[in-house]
């Protein structure tokens, strides 16, 4: 789909910094998706960081960020409303549904679940943090996160910051 989007004259992500091959464009999109989940608050933070960098790195970073957002938006326009652009988009949708139903959708699907565990992680994509956030906010089920030894102490220190986002699962696009 990215190949057809890149050839579409209505979508412009061309710049000297943005690669023209679909695989590289997808890699940029997935990296931004992992870090921000395309959540407006997280995207604003990344934009602020990029804006504070020295020239020309700031302009290059802004172009890459804009390209990732543009590709995600174009992918959303060519996929149906019943499918997701990626598995991560599906996880974001699940977080939004959990919150919108105040956990009822979870209770219907998983009435016997006693706990949610995320085990052996060395990094956690923003969408998974949002899903855990939604579970904690809407379901009476304990959540256990077990980080890997090498990165666990760092992620443990950052955990509260990772959960400090309003409207988990929200994106800058229409859902």
mmCIF file of N, CA and C in Angstrom, residues 73-170:
data_model
loop_
_atom_site.group_PDB
_atom_site.id
_atom_site.type_symbol
_atom_site.label_atom_id
_atom_site.label_comp_id
_atom_site.label_asym_id
_atom_site.label_seq_id
_atom_site.Cartn_x
_atom_site.Cartn_y
_atom_site.Cartn_z
ATOM 1 N N UNK A 73 -1.620 8.726 7.908
ATOM 2 C CA UNK A 73 -2.912 9.283 7.521
ATOM 3 C C UNK A 73 -3.357 8.738 6.165
ATOM 4 N N UNK A 74 -2.448 8.651 5.209
ATOM 5 C CA UNK A 74 -2.795 8.113 3.891
ATOM 6 C C UNK A 74 -3.187 6.635 3.988
ATOM 7 N N UNK A 75 -2.494 5.877 4.811
ATOM 8 C CA UNK A 75 -2.844 4.466 5.000
ATOM 9 C C UNK A 75 -4.239 4.327 5.593
ATOM 10 N N UNK A 76 -4.580 5.207 6.506
ATOM 11 C CA UNK A 76 -5.919 5.179 7.105
ATOM 12 C C UNK A 76 -6.994 5.474 6.064
ATOM 13 N N UNK A 77 -6.669 6.321 5.110
ATOM 14 C CA UNK A 77 -7.654 6.670 4.082
ATOM 15 C C UNK A 77 -7.884 5.542 3.089
ATOM 16 N N UNK A 78 -6.889 4.682 2.874
ATOM 17 C CA UNK A 78 -7.054 3.599 1.907
ATOM 18 C C UNK A 78 -7.480 2.280 2.540
ATOM 19 N N UNK A 79 -7.484 2.202 3.866
ATOM 20 C CA UNK A 79 -7.980 0.988 4.515
ATOM 21 C C UNK A 79 -9.416 1.225 4.947
ATOM 22 N N UNK A 80 -10.153 0.140 5.053
ATOM 23 C CA UNK A 80 -11.557 0.266 5.449
ATOM 24 C C UNK A 80 -11.648 0.549 6.943
ATOM 25 N N UNK A 81 -12.791 1.005 7.382
ATOM 26 C CA UNK A 81 -12.984 1.317 8.803
ATOM 27 C C UNK A 81 -13.021 0.073 9.663
ATOM 28 N N UNK A 82 -13.230 -1.104 9.062
ATOM 29 C CA UNK A 82 -13.273 -2.335 9.847
ATOM 30 C C UNK A 82 -11.897 -2.983 9.986
ATOM 31 N N UNK A 83 -10.891 -2.473 9.300
ATOM 32 C CA UNK A 83 -9.536 -3.009 9.410
ATOM 33 C C UNK A 83 -8.633 -1.955 10.027
ATOM 34 N N UNK A 84 -7.432 -2.381 10.373
ATOM 35 C CA UNK A 84 -6.463 -1.464 10.956
ATOM 36 C C UNK A 84 -5.241 -1.379 10.060
ATOM 37 N N UNK A 85 -4.587 -0.247 10.101
ATOM 38 C CA UNK A 85 -3.374 -0.035 9.330
ATOM 39 C C UNK A 85 -2.295 -1.011 9.771
ATOM 40 N N UNK A 86 -2.252 -1.315 11.058
ATOM 41 C CA UNK A 86 -1.234 -2.198 11.614
ATOM 42 C C UNK A 86 -1.794 -2.881 12.853
ATOM 43 N N UNK A 87 -1.055 -3.846 13.362
ATOM 44 C CA UNK A 87 -1.445 -4.484 14.622
ATOM 45 C C UNK A 87 -1.463 -3.455 15.749
ATOM 46 N N UNK A 88 -0.543 -2.517 15.684
ATOM 47 C CA UNK A 88 -0.465 -1.486 16.717
ATOM 48 C C UNK A 88 -1.698 -0.591 16.679
ATOM 49 N N UNK A 89 -2.185 -0.283 15.487
ATOM 50 C CA UNK A 89 -3.411 0.513 15.373
ATOM 51 C C UNK A 89 -4.584 -0.233 15.984
ATOM 52 N N UNK A 90 -4.596 -1.543 15.836
ATOM 53 C CA UNK A 90 -5.640 -2.370 16.444
ATOM 54 C C UNK A 90 -5.571 -2.277 17.973
ATOM 55 N N UNK A 91 -4.375 -2.280 18.532
ATOM 56 C CA UNK A 91 -4.185 -2.154 19.987
ATOM 57 C C UNK A 91 -4.662 -0.783 20.456
ATOM 58 N N UNK A 92 -4.347 0.269 19.698
ATOM 59 C CA UNK A 92 -4.827 1.607 20.061
ATOM 60 C C UNK A 92 -6.350 1.658 20.066
ATOM 61 N N UNK A 93 -6.962 1.037 19.059
ATOM 62 C CA UNK A 93 -8.420 0.992 18.980
ATOM 63 C C UNK A 93 -8.998 0.257 20.198
ATOM 64 N N UNK A 94 -8.346 -0.826 20.596
ATOM 65 C CA UNK A 94 -8.804 -1.576 21.770
ATOM 66 C C UNK A 94 -8.766 -0.704 23.016
ATOM 67 N N UNK A 95 -7.720 0.095 23.175
ATOM 68 C CA UNK A 95 -7.628 1.002 24.333
ATOM 69 C C UNK A 95 -8.782 2.001 24.322
ATOM 70 N N UNK A 96 -9.065 2.567 23.161
ATOM 71 C CA UNK A 96 -10.170 3.527 23.064
ATOM 72 C C UNK A 96 -11.507 2.868 23.378
ATOM 73 N N UNK A 97 -11.723 1.649 22.868
ATOM 74 C CA UNK A 97 -12.973 0.938 23.112
ATOM 75 C C UNK A 97 -13.137 0.588 24.591
ATOM 76 N N UNK A 98 -12.050 0.181 25.223
ATOM 77 C CA UNK A 98 -12.110 -0.113 26.663
ATOM 78 C C UNK A 98 -12.585 1.100 27.447
ATOM 79 N N UNK A 99 -11.999 2.235 27.146
ATOM 80 C CA UNK A 99 -12.371 3.461 27.854
ATOM 81 C C UNK A 99 -13.778 3.914 27.505
ATOM 82 N N UNK A 100 -14.141 3.805 26.225
ATOM 83 C CA UNK A 100 -15.468 4.256 25.782
ATOM 84 C C UNK A 100 -16.584 3.427 26.406
ATOM 85 N N UNK A 101 -16.308 2.148 26.669
ATOM 86 C CA UNK A 101 -17.329 1.273 27.246
ATOM 87 C C UNK A 101 -17.155 1.105 28.746
ATOM 88 N N UNK A 102 -16.229 1.861 29.319
ATOM 89 C CA UNK A 102 -15.919 1.764 30.747
ATOM 90 C C UNK A 102 -15.649 0.316 31.161
ATOM 91 N N UNK A 103 -14.958 -0.398 30.297
ATOM 92 C CA UNK A 103 -14.545 -1.765 30.587
ATOM 93 C C UNK A 103 -15.554 -2.840 30.243
ATOM 94 N N UNK A 104 -16.755 -2.475 29.841
ATOM 95 C CA UNK A 104 -17.798 -3.476 29.549
ATOM 96 C C UNK A 104 -17.368 -4.421 28.431
ATOM 97 N N UNK A 105 -16.704 -3.900 27.419
ATOM 98 C CA UNK A 105 -16.265 -4.748 26.313
ATOM 99 C C UNK A 105 -15.255 -5.792 26.802
ATOM 100 N N UNK A 106 -14.434 -5.418 27.765
ATOM 101 C CA UNK A 106 -13.468 -6.357 28.360
ATOM 102 C C UNK A 106 -14.207 -7.440 29.141
ATOM 103 N N UNK A 107 -15.130 -7.016 29.972
ATOM 104 C CA UNK A 107 -15.879 -7.966 30.798
ATOM 105 C C UNK A 107 -16.634 -8.969 29.939
ATOM 106 N N UNK A 108 -17.161 -8.530 28.798
ATOM 107 C CA UNK A 108 -17.864 -9.435 27.887
ATOM 108 C C UNK A 108 -16.906 -10.440 27.254
ATOM 109 N N UNK A 109 -15.737 -9.971 26.855
ATOM 110 C CA UNK A 109 -14.782 -10.820 26.146
ATOM 111 C C UNK A 109 -13.949 -11.694 27.080
ATOM 112 N N UNK A 110 -13.604 -11.169 28.246
ATOM 113 C CA UNK A 110 -12.694 -11.869 29.156
ATOM 114 C C UNK A 110 -13.234 -11.899 30.583
ATOM 115 N N UNK A 111 -14.375 -12.508 30.823
ATOM 116 C CA UNK A 111 -14.980 -12.454 32.157
ATOM 117 C C UNK A 111 -14.167 -13.176 33.236
ATOM 118 N N UNK A 112 -13.326 -14.124 32.844
ATOM 119 C CA UNK A 112 -12.600 -14.919 33.831
ATOM 120 C C UNK A 112 -11.135 -14.530 33.999
ATOM 121 N N UNK A 113 -10.688 -13.490 33.338
ATOM 122 C CA UNK A 113 -9.287 -13.080 33.448
ATOM 123 C C UNK A 113 -9.037 -12.523 34.841
ATOM 124 N N UNK A 114 -7.994 -13.036 35.482
ATOM 125 C CA UNK A 114 -7.665 -12.615 36.850
ATOM 126 C C UNK A 114 -6.578 -11.566 36.902
ATOM 127 N N UNK A 115 -5.733 -11.507 35.869
ATOM 128 C CA UNK A 115 -4.655 -10.523 35.831
ATOM 129 C C UNK A 115 -4.160 -10.381 34.402
ATOM 130 N N UNK A 116 -3.515 -9.262 34.134
ATOM 131 C CA UNK A 116 -2.862 -9.039 32.847
ATOM 132 C C UNK A 116 -1.374 -8.905 33.139
ATOM 133 N N UNK A 117 -0.566 -9.659 32.409
ATOM 134 C CA UNK A 117 0.884 -9.611 32.600
ATOM 135 C C UNK A 117 1.568 -9.311 31.278
ATOM 136 N N UNK A 118 2.527 -8.432 31.330
ATOM 137 C CA UNK A 118 3.401 -8.125 30.204
ATOM 138 C C UNK A 118 4.789 -8.524 30.676
ATOM 139 N N UNK A 119 5.359 -9.548 30.060
ATOM 140 C CA UNK A 119 6.564 -10.179 30.591
ATOM 141 C C UNK A 119 7.727 -10.069 29.621
ATOM 142 N N UNK A 120 8.919 -9.801 30.189
ATOM 143 C CA UNK A 120 10.145 -9.861 29.426
ATOM 144 C C UNK A 120 10.319 -8.780 28.396
ATOM 145 N N UNK A 121 9.907 -7.583 28.713
ATOM 146 C CA UNK A 121 10.004 -6.503 27.735
ATOM 147 C C UNK A 121 11.262 -5.673 27.954
ATOM 148 N N UNK A 122 11.880 -5.288 26.833
ATOM 149 C CA UNK A 122 13.029 -4.395 26.908
ATOM 150 C C UNK A 122 12.649 -2.994 26.452
ATOM 151 N N UNK A 123 11.539 -2.898 25.752
ATOM 152 C CA UNK A 123 10.954 -1.603 25.408
ATOM 153 C C UNK A 123 9.463 -1.852 25.247
ATOM 154 N N UNK A 124 8.684 -0.811 25.432
ATOM 155 C CA UNK A 124 7.243 -0.961 25.348
ATOM 156 C C UNK A 124 6.709 0.104 24.392
ATOM 157 N N UNK A 125 6.113 -0.317 23.268
ATOM 158 C CA UNK A 125 5.531 0.662 22.364
ATOM 159 C C UNK A 125 4.424 1.461 23.053
ATOM 160 N N UNK A 126 4.262 2.685 22.644
ATOM 161 C CA UNK A 126 3.272 3.578 23.256
ATOM 162 C C UNK A 126 1.869 2.974 23.235
ATOM 163 N N UNK A 127 1.520 2.271 22.183
ATOM 164 C CA UNK A 127 0.171 1.694 22.085
ATOM 165 C C UNK A 127 -0.081 0.665 23.190
ATOM 166 N N UNK A 128 0.931 -0.100 23.551
ATOM 167 C CA UNK A 128 0.769 -1.089 24.614
ATOM 168 C C UNK A 128 0.659 -0.419 25.977
ATOM 169 N N UNK A 129 1.394 0.668 26.157
ATOM 170 C CA UNK A 129 1.252 1.455 27.389
ATOM 171 C C UNK A 129 -0.174 1.986 27.478
ATOM 172 N N UNK A 130 -0.700 2.488 26.358
ATOM 173 C CA UNK A 130 -2.068 3.003 26.341
ATOM 174 C C UNK A 130 -3.079 1.912 26.657
ATOM 175 N N UNK A 131 -2.864 0.702 26.128
ATOM 176 C CA UNK A 131 -3.783 -0.399 26.419
ATOM 177 C C UNK A 131 -3.743 -0.752 27.901
ATOM 178 N N UNK A 132 -2.553 -0.841 28.469
ATOM 179 C CA UNK A 132 -2.449 -1.123 29.905
ATOM 180 C C UNK A 132 -3.092 -0.010 30.724
ATOM 181 N N UNK A 133 -2.887 1.223 30.290
ATOM 182 C CA UNK A 133 -3.499 2.377 30.945
ATOM 183 C C UNK A 133 -5.024 2.250 30.928
ATOM 184 N N UNK A 134 -5.576 1.880 29.783
ATOM 185 C CA UNK A 134 -7.027 1.724 29.648
ATOM 186 C C UNK A 134 -7.536 0.577 30.514
ATOM 187 N N UNK A 135 -6.793 -0.516 30.577
ATOM 188 C CA UNK A 135 -7.186 -1.640 31.437
ATOM 189 C C UNK A 135 -7.212 -1.178 32.888
ATOM 190 N N UNK A 136 -6.162 -0.503 33.318
ATOM 191 C CA UNK A 136 -6.096 -0.028 34.707
ATOM 192 C C UNK A 136 -7.217 0.957 35.031
ATOM 193 N N UNK A 137 -7.597 1.768 34.053
ATOM 194 C CA UNK A 137 -8.615 2.801 34.282
ATOM 195 C C UNK A 137 -10.038 2.266 34.229
ATOM 196 N N UNK A 138 -10.251 1.106 33.584
ATOM 197 C CA UNK A 138 -11.632 0.705 33.351
ATOM 198 C C UNK A 138 -12.001 -0.706 33.788
ATOM 199 N N UNK A 139 -11.028 -1.490 34.206
ATOM 200 C CA UNK A 139 -11.299 -2.883 34.561
ATOM 201 C C UNK A 139 -10.682 -3.173 35.921
ATOM 202 N N UNK A 140 -11.372 -3.950 36.728
ATOM 203 C CA UNK A 140 -10.870 -4.306 38.060
ATOM 204 C C UNK A 140 -9.979 -5.547 37.964
ATOM 205 N N UNK A 141 -8.909 -5.434 37.195
ATOM 206 C CA UNK A 141 -7.957 -6.525 37.008
ATOM 207 C C UNK A 141 -6.561 -5.957 37.256
ATOM 208 N N UNK A 142 -5.756 -6.614 38.090
ATOM 209 C CA UNK A 142 -4.394 -6.125 38.298
ATOM 210 C C UNK A 142 -3.534 -6.313 37.046
ATOM 211 N N UNK A 143 -2.605 -5.398 36.845
ATOM 212 C CA UNK A 143 -1.687 -5.444 35.715
ATOM 213 C C UNK A 143 -0.274 -5.584 36.265
ATOM 214 N N UNK A 144 0.453 -6.576 35.762
ATOM 215 C CA UNK A 144 1.838 -6.807 36.166
ATOM 216 C C UNK A 144 2.732 -6.627 34.941
ATOM 217 N N UNK A 145 3.771 -5.817 35.088
ATOM 218 C CA UNK A 145 4.728 -5.613 34.009
ATOM 219 C C UNK A 145 6.088 -6.050 34.525
ATOM 220 N N UNK A 146 6.726 -6.941 33.778
ATOM 221 C CA UNK A 146 8.033 -7.479 34.162
ATOM 222 C C UNK A 146 9.041 -7.133 33.073
ATOM 223 N N UNK A 147 9.935 -6.193 33.385
ATOM 224 C CA UNK A 147 10.919 -5.748 32.410
ATOM 225 C C UNK A 147 12.125 -6.676 32.408
ATOM 226 N N UNK A 148 12.891 -6.622 31.338
ATOM 227 C CA UNK A 148 14.133 -7.385 31.259
ATOM 228 C C UNK A 148 15.185 -6.768 32.163
ATOM 229 N N UNK A 149 16.129 -7.582 32.540
ATOM 230 C CA UNK A 149 17.160 -7.156 33.474
ATOM 231 C C UNK A 149 17.936 -5.932 32.982
ATOM 232 N N UNK A 150 18.371 -5.916 31.747
ATOM 233 C CA UNK A 150 19.212 -4.836 31.246
ATOM 234 C C UNK A 150 18.531 -3.485 31.163
ATOM 235 N N UNK A 151 17.255 -3.465 30.819
ATOM 236 C CA UNK A 151 16.550 -2.196 30.627
ATOM 237 C C UNK A 151 15.496 -1.947 31.706
ATOM 238 N N UNK A 152 15.298 -2.918 32.562
ATOM 239 C CA UNK A 152 14.232 -2.830 33.561
ATOM 240 C C UNK A 152 14.332 -1.656 34.500
ATOM 241 N N UNK A 153 15.534 -1.364 34.988
ATOM 242 C CA UNK A 153 15.652 -0.262 35.949
ATOM 243 C C UNK A 153 15.317 1.074 35.286
ATOM 244 N N UNK A 154 15.763 1.251 34.038
ATOM 245 C CA UNK A 154 15.451 2.482 33.324
ATOM 246 C C UNK A 154 13.944 2.602 33.083
ATOM 247 N N UNK A 155 13.323 1.532 32.576
ATOM 248 C CA UNK A 155 11.893 1.579 32.286
ATOM 249 C C UNK A 155 11.059 1.702 33.551
ATOM 250 N N UNK A 156 11.508 1.106 34.632
ATOM 251 C CA UNK A 156 10.793 1.235 35.909
ATOM 252 C C UNK A 156 10.761 2.691 36.351
ATOM 253 N N UNK A 157 11.874 3.392 36.199
ATOM 254 C CA UNK A 157 11.930 4.811 36.554
ATOM 255 C C UNK A 157 11.023 5.635 35.651
ATOM 256 N N UNK A 158 10.877 5.237 34.387
ATOM 257 C CA UNK A 158 10.102 5.998 33.421
ATOM 258 C C UNK A 158 8.627 5.622 33.370
ATOM 259 N N UNK A 159 8.244 4.533 34.043
ATOM 260 C CA UNK A 159 6.885 3.987 33.897
ATOM 261 C C UNK A 159 5.801 5.028 34.158
ATOM 262 N N UNK A 160 5.940 5.806 35.207
ATOM 263 C CA UNK A 160 4.885 6.782 35.504
ATOM 264 C C UNK A 160 4.778 7.834 34.404
ATOM 265 N N UNK A 161 5.902 8.230 33.818
ATOM 266 C CA UNK A 161 5.873 9.191 32.709
ATOM 267 C C UNK A 161 5.207 8.582 31.476
ATOM 268 N N UNK A 162 5.445 7.290 31.266
ATOM 269 C CA UNK A 162 4.849 6.630 30.104
ATOM 270 C C UNK A 162 3.327 6.594 30.212
ATOM 271 N N UNK A 163 2.814 6.457 31.444
ATOM 272 C CA UNK A 163 1.372 6.405 31.656
ATOM 273 C C UNK A 163 0.744 7.798 31.772
ATOM 274 N N UNK A 164 1.564 8.825 31.817
ATOM 275 C CA UNK A 164 1.079 10.188 32.025
ATOM 276 C C UNK A 164 0.641 10.821 30.709
ATOM 277 N N UNK A 165 -0.453 10.298 30.152
ATOM 278 C CA UNK A 165 -1.003 10.849 28.924
ATOM 279 C C UNK A 165 -2.530 10.802 29.041
ATOM 280 N N UNK A 166 -3.156 11.872 28.620
ATOM 281 C CA UNK A 166 -4.624 11.921 28.658
ATOM 282 C C UNK A 166 -5.172 11.146 27.454
ATOM 283 N N UNK A 167 -6.298 10.533 27.618
ATOM 284 C CA UNK A 167 -6.996 9.810 26.547
ATOM 285 C C UNK A 167 -6.110 8.770 25.870
ATOM 286 N N UNK A 168 -5.709 7.727 26.600
ATOM 287 C CA UNK A 168 -4.865 6.689 25.991
ATOM 288 C C UNK A 168 -5.512 6.102 24.740
ATOM 289 N N UNK A 169 -4.687 5.885 23.731
ATOM 290 C CA UNK A 169 -5.174 5.334 22.471
ATOM 291 C C UNK A 169 -5.646 6.375 21.476
ATOM 292 N N UNK A 170 -5.771 7.609 21.930
ATOM 293 C CA UNK A 170 -6.209 8.689 21.042
ATOM 294 C C UNK A 170 -5.137 8.924 19.973
#
